[in-house]
Amino acid sequence: MAWDFWIDRGGTFTDVVGRSPDGRLVTAKLLSDNPERYADAAVQGIRDCLGLSPGEAIPDGAIAVVKMGTTVATNALLERKGERVALLISEGFGDLLRIGTQARPALFDLNIRRPDLLYEHVFEIPGRLDAEGREIRPLDTRAVVSALRSAQSSGIDAVAVALIHGNVNPEQEIMVGELARQSGFTQISLSHQISGLAKLVARGDTTVVDAYLSPILRRYVAQVQEALDLGRATGRLLFMQSSGGLIEAGKFQGKDAILSGPAGGVVGMVRTGEAAGFDRLIGFDMGGTSTDVSHFAGHYERSFETEVAGVRMRAPMMDIHTVAAGGGSICTFRDGRFQVGPESAGANPGPASYRRGGPLTITDCNVMLGRLSPAHFPAVFGPDGDQPLDVGVVRRAFAGLAAAVARATGRHDPPEVLAEGFLRIAVDNMANAIKKISVERGHDVTGYALQCFGGAGGQHACSVADALGMKIVFIHPQAGVLSAFGMGLAQLRVLREVQFDAPLAAVAELPAAGGGSGGRGAGARRRGPRGDPDRPSAA
């Protein structure tokens, strides 16, 4: 008999749920970034659950499976710390991804700022196919080799290849990929493999994202595999995809990792909520860095084209709305007003009460008001990770803030009033986020249950429910680690998209036609290996 581990590596905390050989559940919550004590929080959490001392090897066959969600790819995208990428695209389309869809979300802004492009260099490749996939102009292989050499001379080791109509006939893309392999590139993303549908902008954007994030993800996966001694101490290592399904570590791709952790929370929310008798749920997952909200009314809601951190991509993802209001959201007085976020203190330095010299945050507001008691909070702070929350530094920081507010406004509010004000702002932000995915889409949330989870969710659930007129708040016994718990409830799943030509009269044959290798025509989602992808029982 061996252990199972389910892990959610978040921006501030890493949650670990271990199921022992006798069926007992053991949980651990660690700071995701604590370099003085450990190199990786997920691995350390497993070691803590197993009761291993520092330097002690994991016993042979001690772990049957590790199911894991990670923010590694998300953080790399947000912080623009991915791999350096060269884009190879059809001649005449070098600026296509820069132009994009020509959407203007801030039409009247006087200072328009374009999001940074993920690729560093773009090379236009001669060669052309028509819309039927017939070759009009053969691929210029010498131009491809020249472009690859130029990219290598710049120190680039990842290429994204997106040729026009490559989704209909991938032969030219395959040729470019083979030349890149021969040239020694270690990351080669071909658009027909990454997003094999029409529309070069969406296909190209997603391919660039994959080339940008996959190397970072691959290095992290290798690090975890080595630390867990995969094949000896650990049987299987699975990762959660943004779509809500697990996949083997070796097949985990950058484009599918953006919502890796939150997707586990949605699965956990639905499976536990249905078990408790609720069929309409609003997911309220408040962590340390942000709050993720989701809607469920009988089926999983997914988006297939989305934008994250200013980057467009086409990949199946759980429909999750995120707002920068977590326990670590920084509370400031700027420009004559109180503000919460969007900046977060993260795990390092963390909130002021974490004893690392951090700023005042939502967590500190709860400490100030006595809603978080050091006596009932894990003593995991300080240089040796054994000290409680620091109440004194929070009181001093709020006293200093109250003095600054008094000087600027003439109002002499006590620190407790300031803390209450910051919490009201955070609650309004979170309630508005829930309205976006429910009320603004025509759903009456007063008949829903607010499924509250995440490390900070319980502190604010009733206030958020009151702001929305909701009568029921459901808190599962594993609510503090429900995203990790959801990893254990999820199953292996792959969602595929293909294209084909078919008359509308033949719509009944769609699933069978969707199994083909593709072709020009309408897009369709293929059913996963376990049937309907929207049935919670197959999540």
Coordinates of C-alpha atoms in Angstrom, one line a residue:
M1 CA 0.0 0.0 0.0
A2 CA 1.2 3.5 -0.8
W3 CA 0.2 7.2 -0.4
D4 CA -1.7 9.4 -2.8
F5 CA -0.9 13.1 -2.8
W6 CA -3.0 15.9 -4.3
I7 CA -1.4 19.3 -4.5
D8 CA -2.3 22.9 -5.5
R9 CA 0.8 25.1 -5.8
G10 CA -0.7 28.6 -5.5
G11 CA 0.9 32.0 -5.6
T12 CA 1.1 32.5 -1.9
F13 CA 0.4 29.0 -0.3
T14 CA 0.9 25.5 -1.5
D15 CA -1.8 23.1 -0.3
V16 CA -1.1 19.4 0.1
V17 CA -3.6 16.6 0.8
G18 CA -2.3 13.2 1.4
R19 CA -4.3 10.0 1.6
S20 CA -2.5 7.4 3.7
P21 CA -2.6 3.6 2.9
D22 CA -5.3 3.2 5.6
G23 CA -7.5 5.9 3.9
R24 CA -6.7 8.7 6.4
L25 CA -6.4 12.2 5.0
V26 CA -3.5 14.4 6.1
T27 CA -3.2 18.1 5.0
A28 CA -0.4 20.6 4.9
K29 CA -0.2 24.2 3.9
L30 CA 3.2 25.8 3.2
L31 CA 4.4 29.1 1.9
S32 CA 5.0 28.6 -1.8
D33 CA 8.2 30.7 -1.7
N34 CA 10.4 30.1 1.4
P35 CA 13.9 29.7 0.1
E36 CA 15.5 29.7 3.6
R37 CA 13.7 26.4 4.4
Y38 CA 13.1 24.5 1.2
A39 CA 13.6 24.5 -2.6
D40 CA 10.0 23.5 -3.5
A41 CA 6.9 23.7 -1.4
A42 CA 5.1 20.9 -3.1
V43 CA 7.9 18.4 -2.4
Q44 CA 8.4 19.7 1.1
G45 CA 4.7 19.2 1.8
I46 CA 4.9 15.6 0.7
R47 CA 7.9 15.0 2.9
D48 CA 6.2 16.6 5.9
C49 CA 3.2 14.4 5.4
L50 CA 5.4 11.3 5.2
G51 CA 7.2 12.4 8.4
L52 CA 10.7 12.4 6.7
S53 CA 13.6 14.2 8.3
P54 CA 15.8 16.6 6.2
G55 CA 18.0 14.7 3.8
E56 CA 16.1 11.4 4.3
A57 CA 15.2 9.7 1.0
I58 CA 11.6 8.8 0.2
P59 CA 11.2 5.0 0.7
D60 CA 10.7 2.8 -2.3
G61 CA 7.1 2.7 -3.6
A62 CA 6.0 5.0 -0.8
I63 CA 3.8 7.1 -3.2
A64 CA 1.3 5.6 -5.7
V65 CA 0.4 8.9 -7.5
V66 CA 0.8 12.6 -7.2
K67 CA -1.9 14.8 -8.8
M68 CA -0.8 18.4 -9.0
G69 CA -1.8 21.8 -10.2
T70 CA 0.8 24.6 -10.5
T71 CA 1.0 28.3 -11.1
V72 CA 4.5 28.0 -12.6
A73 CA 3.3 28.8 -16.1
T74 CA 0.8 31.4 -14.9
N75 CA 3.5 33.3 -13.0
A76 CA 5.9 33.1 -15.9
L77 CA 3.2 34.7 -18.1
L78 CA 2.2 37.4 -15.6
E79 CA 5.8 38.3 -14.9
R80 CA 7.0 37.8 -18.6
K81 CA 9.7 35.4 -17.5
G82 CA 9.1 32.7 -20.1
E83 CA 11.5 31.4 -22.7
R84 CA 12.9 33.5 -25.5
V85 CA 10.9 32.7 -28.7
A86 CA 11.3 33.2 -32.4
L87 CA 8.2 33.2 -34.5
L88 CA 8.3 31.7 -38.1
I89 CA 5.3 32.8 -40.0
S90 CA 4.2 32.9 -43.7
E91 CA 5.7 35.7 -45.8
G92 CA 3.7 38.9 -45.7
F93 CA 2.2 38.2 -42.3
G94 CA 5.1 39.2 -40.1
D95 CA 3.1 41.8 -38.2
L96 CA -0.1 39.8 -38.0
L97 CA 0.1 38.9 -34.3
R98 CA 1.0 42.4 -33.4
I99 CA -2.1 43.7 -35.2
G100 CA -4.2 40.9 -33.8
T101 CA -7.9 41.2 -34.0
Q102 CA -7.9 45.0 -34.0
A103 CA -10.0 44.9 -30.8
R104 CA -9.9 48.2 -28.9
P105 CA -10.9 47.5 -25.3
A106 CA -9.9 51.0 -24.2
L107 CA -11.1 53.0 -27.2
F108 CA -10.9 56.5 -25.6
D109 CA -7.6 56.1 -23.7
L110 CA -5.2 58.9 -24.6
N111 CA -2.2 56.8 -23.7
I112 CA -2.7 53.4 -25.4
R113 CA -0.3 50.7 -24.3
R114 CA 0.0 47.6 -26.3
P115 CA 0.7 44.4 -24.4
D116 CA 4.3 43.1 -24.8
L117 CA 4.6 40.5 -27.4
L118 CA 5.9 37.1 -26.2
Y119 CA 8.1 36.4 -29.2
E120 CA 11.4 38.2 -29.5
H121 CA 12.0 37.9 -33.3
V122 CA 9.7 37.2 -36.2
F123 CA 10.9 35.7 -39.5
E124 CA 8.8 35.6 -42.6
I125 CA 9.0 32.3 -44.5
P126 CA 8.4 32.2 -48.3
G127 CA 5.9 29.4 -49.3
R128 CA 2.1 29.4 -49.6
L129 CA -0.9 27.2 -49.5
D130 CA -4.4 28.0 -50.8
A131 CA -7.5 27.6 -48.6
E132 CA -7.9 24.0 -49.8
G133 CA -4.4 23.1 -48.6
R134 CA -3.0 22.9 -52.1
E135 CA 0.6 24.2 -52.5
I136 CA 0.8 27.4 -54.5
R137 CA 4.4 28.2 -53.7
P138 CA 6.8 25.6 -52.3
L139 CA 8.5 26.2 -49.0
D140 CA 11.8 28.0 -49.2
T141 CA 13.9 25.7 -47.1
R142 CA 17.0 27.9 -47.4
A143 CA 15.1 30.8 -46.0
V144 CA 14.0 28.6 -43.1
V145 CA 17.6 27.5 -42.3
S146 CA 18.8 31.1 -42.5
A147 CA 16.0 32.2 -40.1
L148 CA 16.8 29.4 -37.7
R149 CA 20.5 30.3 -37.7
S150 CA 19.7 33.9 -37.1
A151 CA 17.5 33.0 -34.1
Q152 CA 20.2 30.7 -32.7
S153 CA 22.9 33.4 -33.0
S154 CA 20.6 35.6 -30.8
G155 CA 20.6 32.9 -28.1
I156 CA 17.0 31.8 -28.8
D157 CA 16.2 28.1 -28.3
A158 CA 12.4 28.0 -28.8
V159 CA 10.5 28.5 -32.1
A160 CA 6.8 28.9 -32.8
V161 CA 5.8 28.0 -36.4
A162 CA 2.5 29.3 -37.7
L163 CA 2.0 29.1 -41.5
I164 CA -1.2 30.2 -43.3
H165 CA -3.6 27.2 -43.8
G166 CA -1.3 25.0 -41.9
N167 CA -4.3 23.6 -40.1
V168 CA -5.6 22.2 -43.5
N169 CA -2.3 20.9 -44.8
P170 CA 0.5 20.7 -42.2
E171 CA 3.2 19.5 -44.6
Q172 CA 5.1 22.8 -44.7
E173 CA 4.9 23.2 -41.0
I174 CA 6.2 19.7 -40.5
M175 CA 9.1 20.5 -42.8
V176 CA 10.0 23.6 -40.8
G177 CA 9.8 21.7 -37.6
E178 CA 12.1 19.0 -38.9
L179 CA 14.7 21.6 -40.0
A180 CA 14.4 23.2 -36.5
R181 CA 15.0 19.8 -34.9
Q182 CA 18.1 19.3 -37.1
S183 CA 19.3 22.7 -36.1
G184 CA 19.2 21.8 -32.4
F185 CA 16.2 23.7 -31.1
T186 CA 14.8 22.0 -28.0
Q187 CA 11.3 23.6 -28.1
I188 CA 9.4 23.5 -31.4
S189 CA 5.7 24.4 -31.3
L190 CA 3.8 23.8 -34.6
S191 CA 0.5 25.5 -34.9
H192 CA -1.4 22.6 -36.4
Q193 CA -0.5 20.5 -33.4
I194 CA -1.1 23.2 -30.8
S195 CA -4.4 24.6 -32.1
G196 CA -5.5 22.9 -35.3
L197 CA -8.4 25.1 -36.2
A198 CA -8.8 27.9 -38.7
K199 CA -7.9 31.6 -38.1
L200 CA -4.2 32.2 -38.2
V201 CA -4.3 34.9 -35.5
A202 CA -5.7 32.6 -32.8
R203 CA -3.6 29.7 -33.9
G204 CA -0.4 31.8 -34.0
D205 CA -1.1 33.4 -30.6
T206 CA -1.7 30.0 -28.9
T207 CA 1.4 28.5 -30.6
V208 CA 3.6 31.4 -29.3
V209 CA 2.2 31.0 -25.8
D210 CA 3.0 27.3 -25.9
A211 CA 6.6 27.9 -27.1
Y212 CA 7.0 30.6 -24.4
L213 CA 5.8 28.5 -21.5
S214 CA 6.5 24.9 -22.2
P215 CA 10.2 25.0 -21.5
I216 CA 9.6 26.6 -18.1
L217 CA 7.0 24.0 -17.4
R218 CA 9.2 21.1 -18.6
R219 CA 12.1 22.2 -16.3
Y220 CA 9.7 22.4 -13.3
V221 CA 8.2 19.0 -14.1
A222 CA 11.7 17.5 -14.4
Q223 CA 12.6 19.1 -11.0
V224 CA 9.6 17.6 -9.3
Q225 CA 10.2 14.2 -11.0
E226 CA 13.8 14.2 -9.7
A227 CA 12.8 15.3 -6.2
L228 CA 10.1 12.6 -5.9
D229 CA 12.3 10.0 -7.5
L230 CA 9.7 9.1 -10.1
G231 CA 9.8 5.4 -11.0
R232 CA 11.3 4.3 -7.7
A233 CA 9.7 6.2 -4.8
T234 CA 6.7 7.6 -6.8
G235 CA 4.6 5.6 -9.3
R236 CA 2.8 8.3 -11.3
L237 CA 2.9 12.1 -11.6
L238 CA -0.1 13.8 -13.1
F239 CA -0.8 17.5 -13.7
M240 CA -4.1 19.4 -13.8
Q241 CA -4.9 21.1 -17.1
S242 CA -6.9 24.4 -17.4
S243 CA -9.8 22.4 -18.8
G244 CA -10.3 20.4 -15.6
G245 CA -8.7 17.1 -16.6
L246 CA -5.5 15.5 -15.5
I247 CA -2.7 14.5 -17.9
E248 CA 0.6 12.6 -17.5
A249 CA 3.6 14.8 -16.6
G250 CA 5.4 14.2 -19.9
K251 CA 2.4 15.5 -21.9
F252 CA 1.8 18.6 -19.9
Q253 CA 2.0 21.7 -22.2
G254 CA 2.3 25.4 -21.6
K255 CA -0.9 26.4 -23.3
D256 CA -2.9 24.0 -21.0
A257 CA -1.3 25.2 -17.7
I258 CA -2.6 28.7 -17.3
L259 CA -5.5 27.8 -14.9
S260 CA -3.9 24.6 -13.6
G261 CA -4.6 25.3 -10.0
P262 CA -8.0 27.1 -10.1
A263 CA -9.4 24.3 -12.4
G264 CA -8.8 21.8 -9.5
G265 CA -10.8 24.1 -7.3
V266 CA -13.8 24.1 -9.7
V267 CA -13.8 20.3 -9.9
G268 CA -13.6 20.1 -6.1
M269 CA -16.4 22.7 -5.7
V270 CA -18.7 20.8 -8.0
R271 CA -18.0 17.3 -6.7
T272 CA -18.4 18.2 -3.0
G273 CA -21.3 20.6 -3.6
E274 CA -23.3 17.9 -5.5
A275 CA -22.5 15.4 -2.8
A276 CA -24.0 17.8 -0.3
G277 CA -27.2 18.2 -2.4
F278 CA -26.5 21.5 -4.2
D279 CA -27.0 21.7 -7.9
R280 CA -26.5 25.5 -8.4
L281 CA -23.2 26.8 -7.0
I282 CA -21.1 30.0 -7.1
G283 CA -17.5 29.1 -6.4
F284 CA -15.7 31.6 -4.2
D285 CA -12.1 30.7 -3.9
M286 CA -10.2 33.3 -2.0
G287 CA -6.5 32.6 -1.7
G288 CA -3.5 34.7 -0.7
T289 CA -2.9 36.4 -4.1
S290 CA -6.3 36.6 -5.8
T291 CA -9.9 35.5 -5.6
D292 CA -11.3 33.1 -8.3
V293 CA -15.0 32.9 -8.9
S294 CA -17.0 30.4 -11.0
H295 CA -20.5 29.5 -11.9
F296 CA -22.1 26.0 -12.0
A297 CA -25.7 25.1 -12.9
G298 CA -25.6 21.5 -14.0
H299 CA -22.5 21.5 -16.3
Y300 CA -19.0 22.8 -16.3
E301 CA -18.6 26.1 -18.1
R302 CA -15.6 26.4 -20.3
S303 CA -14.2 29.1 -22.5
F304 CA -12.3 28.2 -25.7
E305 CA -10.8 31.5 -26.6
T306 CA -9.6 33.8 -23.8
E307 CA -7.1 36.5 -22.9
V308 CA -4.8 36.2 -19.9
A309 CA -2.4 38.9 -18.9
G310 CA -2.9 40.7 -22.2
V311 CA -2.1 37.5 -24.2
R312 CA -4.7 35.9 -26.4
M313 CA -5.0 32.1 -26.7
R314 CA -7.3 29.4 -27.9
A315 CA -7.4 26.5 -25.6
P316 CA -10.1 24.9 -23.5
M317 CA -10.2 26.4 -20.0
M318 CA -12.6 26.4 -17.1
D319 CA -14.6 29.6 -17.2
I320 CA -13.0 31.3 -14.1
H321 CA -13.0 35.0 -13.3
T322 CA -10.1 36.3 -11.2
V323 CA -9.9 39.5 -9.3
A324 CA -6.9 40.8 -7.5
A325 CA -8.3 40.6 -4.0
G326 CA -6.7 38.0 -1.9
G327 CA -5.5 37.7 1.7
G328 CA -2.2 39.1 0.5
S329 CA -3.6 42.1 -1.4
I330 CA -1.8 45.2 -0.3
C331 CA -3.8 47.9 1.5
T332 CA -2.6 51.5 0.8
F333 CA -3.7 55.1 1.1
R334 CA -2.9 56.8 -2.3
D335 CA -4.2 59.8 -4.1
G336 CA -6.4 60.7 -1.3
R337 CA -8.3 57.3 -1.2
F338 CA -8.0 53.8 0.3
Q339 CA -7.0 51.1 -2.3
V340 CA -6.8 47.3 -2.1
G341 CA -4.5 45.7 -4.6
P342 CA -4.0 44.9 -7.4
E343 CA -0.5 44.4 -6.0
S344 CA 0.0 41.4 -3.7
A345 CA 2.6 40.7 -1.0
G346 CA 2.8 37.1 -2.2
A347 CA 4.5 34.5 -0.1
N348 CA 7.8 36.5 0.2
P349 CA 7.7 38.9 2.0
G350 CA 4.0 38.2 2.6
P351 CA 1.7 40.3 4.8
A352 CA 3.2 42.4 7.6
S353 CA 2.2 39.8 10.2
Y354 CA 4.3 37.2 8.5
R355 CA 7.5 38.6 10.1
R356 CA 9.3 39.3 6.8
G357 CA 8.9 43.0 6.7
G358 CA 5.9 42.9 4.3
P359 CA 3.3 45.6 3.8
L360 CA -0.2 45.8 5.3
T361 CA -2.7 43.5 3.6
I362 CA -6.2 42.1 3.9
T363 CA -4.8 39.4 6.2
D364 CA -3.4 42.1 8.5
C365 CA -6.8 43.8 8.5
N366 CA -8.3 40.6 10.0
V367 CA -5.4 40.4 12.5
M368 CA -6.0 44.0 13.5
L369 CA -9.7 43.4 14.1
G370 CA -9.1 40.2 16.0
R371 CA -10.7 38.0 13.4
L372 CA -7.4 36.1 12.9
S373 CA -6.0 34.9 16.2
P374 CA -2.3 33.9 16.4
A375 CA -3.4 31.2 18.9
H376 CA -5.4 29.5 16.2
F377 CA -3.2 30.1 13.2
P378 CA -0.3 27.9 12.3
A379 CA 3.0 29.0 13.8
V380 CA 5.1 28.8 10.6
F381 CA 6.7 32.2 10.5
G382 CA 10.1 33.7 11.4
P383 CA 13.6 32.5 10.4
D384 CA 13.0 29.0 11.8
G385 CA 9.3 28.7 10.6
D386 CA 8.0 28.2 14.2
Q387 CA 6.7 31.6 15.3
P388 CA 3.1 32.8 15.3
L389 CA 1.6 35.8 13.5
D390 CA 3.1 39.2 14.7
V391 CA 0.2 41.2 16.0
G392 CA 2.5 44.0 17.3
V393 CA 3.9 45.0 13.9
V394 CA 0.4 45.1 12.5
R395 CA -0.8 47.5 15.2
R396 CA 2.2 49.7 14.7
A397 CA 1.8 49.8 10.9
F398 CA -1.9 50.7 11.2
A399 CA -1.1 53.4 13.7
G400 CA 1.4 54.9 11.3
L401 CA -1.2 54.7 8.5
A402 CA -3.8 56.4 10.6
A403 CA -1.4 59.2 11.3
A404 CA -0.7 59.6 7.6
V405 CA -4.4 59.7 6.8
A406 CA -5.0 62.3 9.5
R407 CA -2.2 64.5 8.1
A408 CA -3.6 64.3 4.6
T409 CA -7.3 64.6 5.3
G410 CA -7.7 66.0 8.8
R411 CA -9.7 62.9 9.8
H412 CA -8.6 61.1 12.9
D413 CA -10.0 57.6 12.5
P414 CA -8.8 54.8 14.7
P415 CA -6.8 52.0 13.1
E416 CA -9.8 49.6 13.5
V417 CA -11.9 51.9 11.3
L418 CA -9.3 51.9 8.6
A419 CA -9.1 48.1 8.7
E420 CA -12.9 47.8 8.3
G421 CA -12.8 50.2 5.4
F422 CA -10.2 48.1 3.5
L423 CA -12.2 45.0 4.1
R424 CA -15.4 46.6 2.7
I425 CA -13.4 47.6 -0.5
A426 CA -12.2 44.0 -0.8
V427 CA -15.7 42.6 -0.3
D428 CA -17.1 44.9 -3.0
N429 CA -14.4 43.8 -5.4
M430 CA -15.2 40.2 -4.8
A431 CA -19.0 40.6 -5.0
N432 CA -18.6 42.5 -8.3
A433 CA -16.5 39.7 -9.7
I434 CA -19.3 37.2 -8.9
K435 CA -21.8 39.5 -10.5
K436 CA -19.8 39.4 -13.7
I437 CA -20.1 35.6 -14.1
S438 CA -23.7 35.4 -12.8
V439 CA -25.9 38.5 -12.6
E440 CA -24.5 40.0 -15.8
R441 CA -25.3 36.8 -17.6
G442 CA -28.9 36.6 -16.4
H443 CA -28.5 34.3 -13.4
D444 CA -30.3 35.0 -10.2
V445 CA -27.7 34.2 -7.5
T446 CA -30.1 34.5 -4.6
G447 CA -31.2 30.9 -5.3
Y448 CA -27.5 29.6 -5.4
A449 CA -25.3 28.3 -2.7
L450 CA -22.0 30.2 -2.2
Q451 CA -19.4 27.5 -2.2
C452 CA -16.7 29.1 -0.1
F453 CA -13.1 27.8 -0.1
G454 CA -9.5 28.9 -0.2
G455 CA -7.4 29.8 2.8
A456 CA -9.0 33.3 3.2
G457 CA -12.5 32.5 2.0
G458 CA -14.1 31.7 5.3
Q459 CA -13.2 35.1 6.7
H460 CA -15.2 37.0 4.1
A461 CA -17.9 34.5 2.9
C462 CA -20.8 35.9 4.9
S463 CA -20.0 39.5 3.9
V464 CA -19.8 38.6 0.3
A465 CA -23.1 36.6 0.5
D466 CA -24.8 39.6 2.2
A467 CA -23.6 41.9 -0.6
L468 CA -25.2 39.5 -3.2
G469 CA -28.4 38.7 -1.3
M470 CA -27.4 35.0 -1.1
K471 CA -28.9 32.9 1.7
I472 CA -26.7 29.8 1.7
V473 CA -23.0 29.5 2.3
F474 CA -21.5 26.0 2.0
I475 CA -18.1 25.4 3.6
H476 CA -16.7 21.9 3.1
P477 CA -14.5 20.3 5.8
Q478 CA -11.6 20.5 3.4
A479 CA -12.5 24.1 2.3
G480 CA -9.0 25.5 3.2
V481 CA -7.4 23.1 0.7
L482 CA -10.3 22.4 -1.6
S483 CA -8.3 23.1 -4.8
A484 CA -5.8 20.4 -3.8
F485 CA -8.7 18.1 -2.8
G486 CA -10.2 18.7 -6.2
M487 CA -7.1 17.3 -7.8
G488 CA -7.8 14.0 -6.2
L489 CA -11.4 14.0 -7.4
A490 CA -10.4 14.8 -11.0
Q491 CA -9.8 12.2 -13.7
L492 CA -7.5 11.8 -16.8
R493 CA -9.1 13.7 -19.6
V494 CA -8.1 15.3 -22.9
L495 CA -10.3 17.7 -24.9
R496 CA -9.5 17.8 -28.6
E497 CA -10.7 20.2 -31.3
V498 CA -10.8 19.2 -35.0
Q499 CA -12.3 20.6 -38.3
F500 CA -14.1 18.9 -41.1
D501 CA -16.4 19.6 -44.0
A502 CA -20.0 18.3 -43.7
P503 CA -23.5 19.4 -44.8
L504 CA -25.8 20.5 -42.0
A505 CA -28.0 17.5 -42.9
A506 CA -25.2 15.2 -41.7
V507 CA -25.0 16.7 -38.2
A508 CA -25.9 13.4 -36.6
E509 CA -22.6 12.1 -37.9
L510 CA -20.6 14.8 -36.2
P511 CA -18.9 12.8 -33.4
A512 CA -17.7 10.2 -35.9
A513 CA -16.5 12.8 -38.4
G514 CA -14.7 14.6 -35.5
G515 CA -12.4 11.7 -35.1
G516 CA -10.7 12.4 -38.4
S517 CA -7.4 14.1 -39.0
G518 CA -9.1 17.4 -39.9
G519 CA -10.0 19.3 -42.9
R520 CA -11.5 22.6 -44.0
G521 CA -14.9 23.5 -42.6
A522 CA -16.8 24.0 -39.4
G523 CA -15.0 23.5 -36.0
A524 CA -16.3 20.9 -33.5
R525 CA -15.1 19.8 -30.1
R526 CA -14.5 16.1 -29.9
R527 CA -15.8 14.2 -26.9
G528 CA -13.1 13.1 -24.4
P529 CA -12.2 9.5 -23.6
R530 CA -14.8 9.4 -20.8
G531 CA -17.8 10.7 -22.6
D532 CA -19.5 14.1 -22.3
P533 CA -16.9 16.6 -21.1
D534 CA -19.6 18.6 -19.3
R535 CA -20.8 15.8 -17.0
P536 CA -19.5 16.4 -13.5
S537 CA -19.3 12.7 -12.9
A538 CA -16.6 12.4 -15.5
A539 CA -14.6 15.5 -14.3

